[in-house]
XYZ file of C-alpha atoms in Angstrom:
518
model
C 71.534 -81.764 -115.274
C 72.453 -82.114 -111.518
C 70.600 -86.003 -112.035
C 72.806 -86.908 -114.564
C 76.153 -85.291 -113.039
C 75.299 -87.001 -109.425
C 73.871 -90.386 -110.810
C 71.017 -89.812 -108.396
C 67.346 -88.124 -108.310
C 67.219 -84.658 -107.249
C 64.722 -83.196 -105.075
C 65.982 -79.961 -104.327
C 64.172 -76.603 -105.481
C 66.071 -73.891 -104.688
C 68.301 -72.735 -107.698
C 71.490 -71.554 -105.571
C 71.494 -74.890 -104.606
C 70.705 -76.970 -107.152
C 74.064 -75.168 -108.243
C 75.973 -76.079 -105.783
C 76.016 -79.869 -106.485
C 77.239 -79.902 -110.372
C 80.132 -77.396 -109.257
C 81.094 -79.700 -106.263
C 81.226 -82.720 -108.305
C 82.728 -80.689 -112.002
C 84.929 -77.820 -110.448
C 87.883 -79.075 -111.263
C 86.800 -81.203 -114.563
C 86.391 -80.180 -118.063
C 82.504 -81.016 -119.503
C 80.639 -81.548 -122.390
C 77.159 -80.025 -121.964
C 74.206 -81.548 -123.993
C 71.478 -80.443 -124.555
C 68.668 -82.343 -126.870
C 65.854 -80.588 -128.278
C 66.161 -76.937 -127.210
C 62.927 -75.098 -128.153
C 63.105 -72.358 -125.835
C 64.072 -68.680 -127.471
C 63.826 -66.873 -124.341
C 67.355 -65.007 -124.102
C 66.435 -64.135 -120.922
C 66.611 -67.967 -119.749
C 69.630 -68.612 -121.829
C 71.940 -65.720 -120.467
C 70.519 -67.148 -116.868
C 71.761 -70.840 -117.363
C 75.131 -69.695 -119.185
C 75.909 -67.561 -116.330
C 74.984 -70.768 -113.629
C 76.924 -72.740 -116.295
C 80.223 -70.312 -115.968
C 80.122 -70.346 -112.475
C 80.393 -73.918 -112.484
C 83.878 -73.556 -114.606
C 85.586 -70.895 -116.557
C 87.786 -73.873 -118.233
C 88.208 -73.025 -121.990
C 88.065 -76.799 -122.548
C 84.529 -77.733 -121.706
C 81.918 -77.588 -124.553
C 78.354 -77.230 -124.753
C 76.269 -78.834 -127.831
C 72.824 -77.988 -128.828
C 70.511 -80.150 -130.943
C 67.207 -78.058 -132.327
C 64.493 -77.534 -134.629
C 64.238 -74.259 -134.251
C 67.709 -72.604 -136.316
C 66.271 -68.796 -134.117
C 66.872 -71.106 -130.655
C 70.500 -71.481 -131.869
C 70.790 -68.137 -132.971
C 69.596 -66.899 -129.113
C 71.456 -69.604 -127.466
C 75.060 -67.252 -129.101
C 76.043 -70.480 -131.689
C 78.511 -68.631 -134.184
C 78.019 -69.460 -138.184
C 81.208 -71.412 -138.456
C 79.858 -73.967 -135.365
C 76.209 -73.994 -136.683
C 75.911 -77.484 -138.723
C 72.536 -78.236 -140.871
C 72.374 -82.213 -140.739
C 71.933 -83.123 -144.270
C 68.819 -85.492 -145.428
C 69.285 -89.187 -146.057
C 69.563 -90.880 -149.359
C 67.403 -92.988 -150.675
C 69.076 -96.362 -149.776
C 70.207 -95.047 -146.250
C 66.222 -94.719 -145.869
C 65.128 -98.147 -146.739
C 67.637 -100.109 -144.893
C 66.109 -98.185 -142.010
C 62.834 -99.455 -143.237
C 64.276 -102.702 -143.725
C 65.925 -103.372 -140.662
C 63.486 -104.738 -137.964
C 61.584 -106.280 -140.253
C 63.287 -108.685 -141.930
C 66.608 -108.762 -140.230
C 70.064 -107.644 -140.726
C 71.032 -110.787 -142.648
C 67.847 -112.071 -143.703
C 66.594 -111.886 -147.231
C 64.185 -109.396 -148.554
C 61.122 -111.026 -150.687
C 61.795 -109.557 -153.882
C 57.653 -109.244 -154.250
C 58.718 -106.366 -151.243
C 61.732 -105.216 -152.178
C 61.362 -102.827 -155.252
C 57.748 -102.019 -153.140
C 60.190 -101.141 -150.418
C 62.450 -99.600 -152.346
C 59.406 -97.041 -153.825
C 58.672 -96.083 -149.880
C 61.981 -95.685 -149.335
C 62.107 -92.631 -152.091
C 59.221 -91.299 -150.952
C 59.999 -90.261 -147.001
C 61.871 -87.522 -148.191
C 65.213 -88.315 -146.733
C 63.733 -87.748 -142.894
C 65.014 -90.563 -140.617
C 61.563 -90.097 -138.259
C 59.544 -91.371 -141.350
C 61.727 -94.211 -142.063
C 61.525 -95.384 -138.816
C 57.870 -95.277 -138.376
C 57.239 -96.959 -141.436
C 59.942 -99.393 -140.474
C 57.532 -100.097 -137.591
C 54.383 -100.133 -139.514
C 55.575 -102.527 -141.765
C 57.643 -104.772 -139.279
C 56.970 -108.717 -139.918
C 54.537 -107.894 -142.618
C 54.851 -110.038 -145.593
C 51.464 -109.451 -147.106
C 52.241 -107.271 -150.614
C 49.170 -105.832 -150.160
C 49.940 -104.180 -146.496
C 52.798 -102.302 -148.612
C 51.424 -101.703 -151.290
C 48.540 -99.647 -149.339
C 51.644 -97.278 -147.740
C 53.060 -97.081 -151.102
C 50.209 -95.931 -153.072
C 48.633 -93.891 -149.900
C 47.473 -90.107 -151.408
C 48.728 -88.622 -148.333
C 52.654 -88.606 -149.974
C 51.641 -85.924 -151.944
C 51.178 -83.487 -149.443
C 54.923 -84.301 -148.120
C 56.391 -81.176 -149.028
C 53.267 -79.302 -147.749
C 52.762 -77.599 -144.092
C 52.167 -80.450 -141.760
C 53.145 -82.707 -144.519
C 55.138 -84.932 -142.263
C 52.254 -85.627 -139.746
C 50.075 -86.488 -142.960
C 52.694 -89.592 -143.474
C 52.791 -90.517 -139.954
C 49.181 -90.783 -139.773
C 49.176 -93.753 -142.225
C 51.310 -95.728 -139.262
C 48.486 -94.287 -136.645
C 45.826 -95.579 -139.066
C 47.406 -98.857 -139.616
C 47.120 -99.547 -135.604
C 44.825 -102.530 -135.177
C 42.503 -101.801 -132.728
C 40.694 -98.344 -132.023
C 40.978 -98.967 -128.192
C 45.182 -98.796 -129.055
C 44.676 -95.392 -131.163
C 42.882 -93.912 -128.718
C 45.598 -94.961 -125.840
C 47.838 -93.260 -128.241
C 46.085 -90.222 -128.771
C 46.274 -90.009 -125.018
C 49.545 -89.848 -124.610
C 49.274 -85.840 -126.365
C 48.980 -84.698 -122.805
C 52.235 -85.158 -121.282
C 54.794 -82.357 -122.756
C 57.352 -81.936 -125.243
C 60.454 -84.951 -124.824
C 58.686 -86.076 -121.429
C 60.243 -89.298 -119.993
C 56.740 -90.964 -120.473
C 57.124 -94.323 -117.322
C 55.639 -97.155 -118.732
C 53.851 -98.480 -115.547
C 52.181 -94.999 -114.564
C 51.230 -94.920 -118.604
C 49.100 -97.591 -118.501
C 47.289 -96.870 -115.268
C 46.089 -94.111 -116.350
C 44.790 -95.763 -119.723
C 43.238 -98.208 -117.308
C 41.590 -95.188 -115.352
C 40.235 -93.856 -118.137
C 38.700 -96.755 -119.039
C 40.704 -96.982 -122.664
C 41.942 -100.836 -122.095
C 39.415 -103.203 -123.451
C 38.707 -106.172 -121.623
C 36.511 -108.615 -122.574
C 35.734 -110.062 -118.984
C 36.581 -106.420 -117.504
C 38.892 -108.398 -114.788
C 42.338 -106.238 -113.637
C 44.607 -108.811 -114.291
C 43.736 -108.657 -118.654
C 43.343 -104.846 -118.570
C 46.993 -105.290 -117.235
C 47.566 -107.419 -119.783
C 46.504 -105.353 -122.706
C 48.015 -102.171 -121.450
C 51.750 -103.969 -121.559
C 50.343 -105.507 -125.219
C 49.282 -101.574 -126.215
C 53.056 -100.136 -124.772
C 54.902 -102.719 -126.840
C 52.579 -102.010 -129.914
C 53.228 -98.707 -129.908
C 57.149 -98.889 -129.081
C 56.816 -101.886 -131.880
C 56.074 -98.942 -134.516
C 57.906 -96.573 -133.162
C 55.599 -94.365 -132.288
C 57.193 -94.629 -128.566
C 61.349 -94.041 -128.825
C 64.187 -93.650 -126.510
C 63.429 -96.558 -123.793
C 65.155 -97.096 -120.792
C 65.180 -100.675 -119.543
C 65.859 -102.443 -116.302
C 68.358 -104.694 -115.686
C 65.933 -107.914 -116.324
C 65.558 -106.013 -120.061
C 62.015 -104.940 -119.174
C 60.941 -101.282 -120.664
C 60.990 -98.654 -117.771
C 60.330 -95.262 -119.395
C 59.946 -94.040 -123.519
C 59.736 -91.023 -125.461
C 57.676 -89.389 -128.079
C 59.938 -87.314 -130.750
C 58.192 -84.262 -131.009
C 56.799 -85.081 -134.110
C 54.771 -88.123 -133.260
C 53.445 -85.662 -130.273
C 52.307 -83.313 -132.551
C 50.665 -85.925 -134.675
C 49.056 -87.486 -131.090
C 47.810 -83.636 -130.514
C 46.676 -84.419 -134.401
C 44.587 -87.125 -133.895
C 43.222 -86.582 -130.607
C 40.602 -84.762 -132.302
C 40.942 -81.294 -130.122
C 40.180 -83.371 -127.261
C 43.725 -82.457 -125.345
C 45.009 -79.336 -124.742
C 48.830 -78.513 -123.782
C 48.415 -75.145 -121.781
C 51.811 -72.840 -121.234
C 50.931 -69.298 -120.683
C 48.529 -66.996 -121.521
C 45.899 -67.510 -123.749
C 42.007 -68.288 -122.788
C 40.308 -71.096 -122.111
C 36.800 -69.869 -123.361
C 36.373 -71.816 -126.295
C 37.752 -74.631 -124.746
C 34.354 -76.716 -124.414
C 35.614 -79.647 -126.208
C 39.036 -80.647 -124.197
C 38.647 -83.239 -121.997
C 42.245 -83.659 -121.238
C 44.117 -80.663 -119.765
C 47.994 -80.290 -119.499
C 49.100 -76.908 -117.770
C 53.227 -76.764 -118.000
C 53.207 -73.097 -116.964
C 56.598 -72.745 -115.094
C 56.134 -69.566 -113.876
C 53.204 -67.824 -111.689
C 51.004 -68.052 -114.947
C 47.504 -69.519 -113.955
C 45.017 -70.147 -116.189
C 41.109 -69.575 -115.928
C 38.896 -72.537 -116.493
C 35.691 -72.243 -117.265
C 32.900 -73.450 -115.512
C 31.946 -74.671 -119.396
C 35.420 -76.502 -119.489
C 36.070 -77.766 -116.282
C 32.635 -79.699 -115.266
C 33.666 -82.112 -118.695
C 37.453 -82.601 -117.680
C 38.663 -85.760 -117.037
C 42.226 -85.660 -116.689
C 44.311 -82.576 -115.426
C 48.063 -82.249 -115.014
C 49.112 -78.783 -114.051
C 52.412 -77.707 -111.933
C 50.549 -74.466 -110.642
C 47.405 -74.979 -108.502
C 44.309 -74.033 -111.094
C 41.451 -74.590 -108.470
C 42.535 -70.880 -107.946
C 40.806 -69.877 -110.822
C 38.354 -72.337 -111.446
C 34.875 -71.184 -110.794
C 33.447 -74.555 -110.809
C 34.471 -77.908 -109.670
C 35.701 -80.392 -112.304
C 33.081 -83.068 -111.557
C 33.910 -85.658 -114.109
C 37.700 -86.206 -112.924
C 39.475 -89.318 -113.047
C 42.757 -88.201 -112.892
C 44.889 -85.012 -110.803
C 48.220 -85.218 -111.339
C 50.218 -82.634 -109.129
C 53.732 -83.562 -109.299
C 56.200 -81.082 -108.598
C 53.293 -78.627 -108.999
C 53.367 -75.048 -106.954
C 50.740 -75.897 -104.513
C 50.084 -76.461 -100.773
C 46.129 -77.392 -100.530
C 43.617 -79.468 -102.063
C 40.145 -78.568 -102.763
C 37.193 -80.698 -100.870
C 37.313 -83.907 -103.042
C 33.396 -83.762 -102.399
C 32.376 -83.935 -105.839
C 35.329 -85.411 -107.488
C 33.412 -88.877 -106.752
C 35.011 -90.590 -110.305
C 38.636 -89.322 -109.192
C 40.742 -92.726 -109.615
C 44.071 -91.580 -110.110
C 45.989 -89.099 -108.087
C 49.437 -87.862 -107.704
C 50.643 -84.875 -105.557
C 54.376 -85.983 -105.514
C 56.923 -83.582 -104.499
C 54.509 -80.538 -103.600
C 53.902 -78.698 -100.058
C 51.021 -80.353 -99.165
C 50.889 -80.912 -95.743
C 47.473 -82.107 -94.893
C 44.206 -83.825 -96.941
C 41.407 -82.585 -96.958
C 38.421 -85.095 -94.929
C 36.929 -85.969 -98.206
C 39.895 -87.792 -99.344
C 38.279 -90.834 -97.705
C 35.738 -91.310 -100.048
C 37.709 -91.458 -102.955
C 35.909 -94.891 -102.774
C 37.468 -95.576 -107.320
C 40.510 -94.547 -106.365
C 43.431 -96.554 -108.193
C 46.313 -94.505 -107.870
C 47.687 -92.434 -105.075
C 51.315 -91.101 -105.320
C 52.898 -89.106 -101.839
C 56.518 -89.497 -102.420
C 58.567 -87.585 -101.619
C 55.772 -84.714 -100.413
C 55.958 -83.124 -96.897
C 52.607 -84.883 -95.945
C 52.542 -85.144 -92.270
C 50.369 -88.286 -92.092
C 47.983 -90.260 -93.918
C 44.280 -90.041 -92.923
C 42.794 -93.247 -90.819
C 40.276 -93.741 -93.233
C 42.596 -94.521 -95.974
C 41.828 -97.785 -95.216
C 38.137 -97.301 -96.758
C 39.888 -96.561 -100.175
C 39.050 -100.358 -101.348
C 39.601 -99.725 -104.465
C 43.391 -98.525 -104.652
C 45.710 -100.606 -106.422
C 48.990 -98.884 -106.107
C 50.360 -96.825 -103.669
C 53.718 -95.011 -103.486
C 55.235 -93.374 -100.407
C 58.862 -93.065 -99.001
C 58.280 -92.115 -95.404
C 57.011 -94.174 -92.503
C 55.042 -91.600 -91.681
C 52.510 -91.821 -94.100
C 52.122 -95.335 -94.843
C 48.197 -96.202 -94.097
C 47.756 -97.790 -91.071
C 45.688 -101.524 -91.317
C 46.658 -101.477 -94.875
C 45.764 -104.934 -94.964
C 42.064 -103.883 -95.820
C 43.282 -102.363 -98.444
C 43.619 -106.208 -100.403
C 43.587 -104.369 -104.068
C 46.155 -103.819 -103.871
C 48.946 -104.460 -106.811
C 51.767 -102.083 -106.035
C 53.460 -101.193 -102.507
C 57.048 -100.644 -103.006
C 57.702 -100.070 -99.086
C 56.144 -101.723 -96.002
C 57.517 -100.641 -92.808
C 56.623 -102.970 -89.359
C 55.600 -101.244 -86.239
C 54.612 -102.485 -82.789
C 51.147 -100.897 -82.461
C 48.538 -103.013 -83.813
C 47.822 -101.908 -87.560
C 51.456 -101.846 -88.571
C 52.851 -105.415 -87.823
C 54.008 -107.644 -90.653
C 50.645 -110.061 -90.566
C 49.344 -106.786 -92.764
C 50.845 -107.992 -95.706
C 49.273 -111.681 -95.209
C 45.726 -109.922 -96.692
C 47.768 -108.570 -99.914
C 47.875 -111.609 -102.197
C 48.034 -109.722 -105.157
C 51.449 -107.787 -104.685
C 53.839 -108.210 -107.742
C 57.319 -106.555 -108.684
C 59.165 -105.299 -105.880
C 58.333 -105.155 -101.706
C 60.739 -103.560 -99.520
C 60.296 -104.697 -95.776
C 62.103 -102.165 -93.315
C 62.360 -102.268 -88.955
C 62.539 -106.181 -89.088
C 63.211 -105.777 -85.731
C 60.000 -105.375 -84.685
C 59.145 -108.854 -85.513
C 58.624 -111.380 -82.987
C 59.552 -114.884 -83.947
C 59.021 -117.155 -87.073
C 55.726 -117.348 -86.415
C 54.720 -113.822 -86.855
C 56.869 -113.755 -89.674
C 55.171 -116.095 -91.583
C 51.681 -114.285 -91.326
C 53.575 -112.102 -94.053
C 52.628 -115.052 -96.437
C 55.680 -114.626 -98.680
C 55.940 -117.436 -100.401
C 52.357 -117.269 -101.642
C 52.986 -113.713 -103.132
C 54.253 -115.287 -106.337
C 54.344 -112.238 -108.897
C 56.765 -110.246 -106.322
C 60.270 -110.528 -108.137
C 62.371 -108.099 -106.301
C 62.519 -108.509 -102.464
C 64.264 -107.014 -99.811
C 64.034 -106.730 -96.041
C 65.926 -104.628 -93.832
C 66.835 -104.378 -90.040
C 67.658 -101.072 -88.740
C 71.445 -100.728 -88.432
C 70.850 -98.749 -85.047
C 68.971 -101.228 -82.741
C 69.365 -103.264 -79.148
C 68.493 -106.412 -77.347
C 68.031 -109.821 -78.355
C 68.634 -110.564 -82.111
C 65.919 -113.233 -83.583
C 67.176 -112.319 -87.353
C 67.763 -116.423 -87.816
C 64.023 -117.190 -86.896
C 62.488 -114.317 -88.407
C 64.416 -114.851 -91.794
C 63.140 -118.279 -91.758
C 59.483 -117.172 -91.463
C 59.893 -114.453 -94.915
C 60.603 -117.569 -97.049
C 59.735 -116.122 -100.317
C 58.115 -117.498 -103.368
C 60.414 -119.537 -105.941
C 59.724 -117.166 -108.342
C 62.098 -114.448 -107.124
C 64.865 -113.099 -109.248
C 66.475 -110.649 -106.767
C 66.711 -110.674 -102.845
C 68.666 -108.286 -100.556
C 69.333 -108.853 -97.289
C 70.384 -106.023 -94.638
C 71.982 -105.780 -91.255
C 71.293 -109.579 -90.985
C 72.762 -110.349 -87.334
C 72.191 -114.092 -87.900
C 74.670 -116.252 -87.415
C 74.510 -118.196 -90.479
C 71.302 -117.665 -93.321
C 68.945 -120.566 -93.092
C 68.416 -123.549 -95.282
């Protein structure tokens, strides 16, 4: 709420103050509240946020309006009968020009060979829009009779009106995937939560992690290639919803309606499991990907059983607590915005290749962190880390790094020449942390900032950057500090950062130049 009153990401724990920004900005205003998607009957948590939400504003004007599954959530959430509205099912023809949209066109014909076929799908999803629109996907640019006819005369329509019925139809689309490598990147997506703002690029590193892109050569660059292929597959039919884009049109983050995450729970074969609270882990011996969304002081026991076969765990509490045994077989820890300050000893967490302790308390890594020697992934922003380890620069295997503080960028990250993804490089003076760092890291692509330009000598230095030849980075921009002293050499170092043709986007700041060069 506070993100999308202030237009900008929000940090801040504390609920007093988290408060305080929404009735500084909306104190005077009236507002419409939405809300998407409630699940939550807890009228304990309702009577909490309405009473946040009236001290915002007592204005009779401003409305709140609640979309749910769930007619009880409404019910707890104080919605009188008269404002209460049941969305009524679609017709027939509203569901196969849904089904005919994508596919063909708005203004293009239908094949009549598909269009009664069509027209006999359309009937069957039951007037639910989700259906449509996955089979719209399914059977987008298809023009082979026989692809339809296999959706139209599939036996799993006559369990529609049955428990689970729904998920039985959306299977077909899962089944109809082409590959098994892309149904099982699918099934992995089950372990995020409920309406999570799923960001493609994070997505399909941890596909590559756990090894579910395959590549015939096994080389980076094609995994990378068939993880955007997979994302636009699945988005293609549906299966992925609600994108976001950047301004050059490309796909930043999705969503899974709740549905298609119940049918990824569905197909993952038992293989995920979506902890909240309570409940025991003992017969647990088959997950091997573990989701704990507790948001409360619930922790969960893992067995030793459960957690020596893990291989990805995303929790917001810290679970090494209660977890006898170490979870050996790890390739991915994902910690953000969890409720912890330590790490375990990474001793024996040898396959780890993907971690992410974002916006925690950790202040310090343990020694063993240094011989995460498959590590892919690290995430630190935003964290109150006070420094990176020296021997980060062992970690030859890391491909993308985020941070947002000088403080923990890895000094001589040069070694580090994996490397695909550094959003942020800032130049020092102490050997380690000038600009010729970035000469080493060839393979760089999407977006560099460059901060304390200042610190650069001449042209010369500058060029050991090796900009131009750094031609997959398409969003540069290099900054001198605003507060600084002394003899400006903006003109020659600007000259030396001559970037690759390629670029669509360059920002320049506190340029003291004279004039930009040629």
């Amino acid at each position: 709420m506070v993100e999308s009153v202030t237009q900008n990401s929000c940090a801040i724990r504390n609920k007093d103050t988290i408060l305080r920004k929404p009735v500084e900005e909306m104190a005077s205003d009236n507002f419409l509240l939405i809300l998407d998607n409630v699940w939550n009957e807890d009228t304990e948590k309702w009577e909490d946020l309405r009473n946040c939400l009236l001290g915002i504003t007592r204005n009779p004007q401003s409305r709140i309006l609640v979309t749910t599954r769930k007619e009880n959530a409404a019910w707890v959430m104080g919605t009188l009968p008269g404002y209460m509205h049941h969305p009524s099912k679609l017709v027939d023809e509203e569901c196969w020009s849904i089904i005919k949209g994508r596919g063909f066109g708005k203004y293009s014909c239908i094949p009549p060979k598909l269009e009664a076929i069509g027209k006999d799908i359309a009937k069957k999803c039951g007037g639910v829009p989700l259906v449509a629109k996955v089979i719209e996907g399914t059977l987008s640019n298809k023009s082979d009779k026989n692809e339809w006819l296999l959706i139209k005369d599939s036996s799993v329509w006559g369990s529609f009106d049955l428990d689970n019925g729904i998920l039985h139809v959306l299977k077909l689309s899962f089944d109809r995937l082409p590959s098994s490598s892309l149904r099982q990147c699918f099934a992995y997506c089950s372990v995020f939560p409920k309406d999570f703002d799923i960001k493609r690029e994070n997505l399909i590193q941890l596909w590559m992690v756990e090894g579910l892109l395959q590549s015939c050569e096994g080389s980076q660059v094609e995994m990378k290639i068939i993880g955007n292929k997979y994302f636009n597959d699945l988005v293609l039919n549906s299966l992925f919803q609600d994108v976001e884009r950047d301004v050059y049109g490309n796909i930043k983050t999705c969503k899974m309606h709740d549905i298609v995450h119940e049918l990824a729970l569905f197909v993952s074969k038992v293989e995920t499991l979506v902890w909240e609270k309570n409940g025991s882990m003992n017969s647990a011996y088959h997950v091997r990907h573990l989701s704990v969304i507790s948001a409360g002081n619930d922790v969960p026991t893992i067995p030793a059983g459960v957690s020596t076969k893990l291989r990805s765990l995303f929790s917001r509490v810290d679970v090494f607590k209660n977890m006898p045994k170490e979870p050996t077989s790890l390739r991915v820890l994902d910690f953000r915005d969890a409720k912890v300050e330590k790490l375990p000893s990474f001793g024996k967490l040898k396959h780890l290749r993907y971690l992410d302790i974002s916006r925690t308390n950790i202040r310090k890594l343990p020694k063993s962190f240094t011989k995460l020697y498959h590590l892919q992934t690290l995430s630190i922003m935003n964290c109150n880390l006070e420094r990176l380890l020296k021997g980060t620069r062992k970690l030859v295997s890391l491909r993308h790094i985020y941070f947002d503080e000088e403080k923990i960028m890895p000094v001589k990250i040069g070694r580090l020449t994996s490397l695909r993804t550094l959003r942020c490089f800032y130049v020092g003076k102490e050997k380690g942390q000038k600009i010729e760092e970035l000469g080493c890291l060839s393979q760089l692509r999407r977006e560099l900032k460059i901060y304390n330009l200042e610190h650069v000598e001449g042209k010369a230095e500058a060029r050991r950057a090796k900009l131009q030849e750094k031609t997959e980075i398409n969003e540069l921009e290099l900054l001198w500090s605003y507060k600084r002293g002394g003899y400006s050499n903006d003109k020659e170092v600007l000259e030396g950062l001559k970037p690759c043709l390629n670029l669509k986007s360059l920002m320049i700041v506190n340029y003291r130049g004279d004039n930009l060069p040629s």
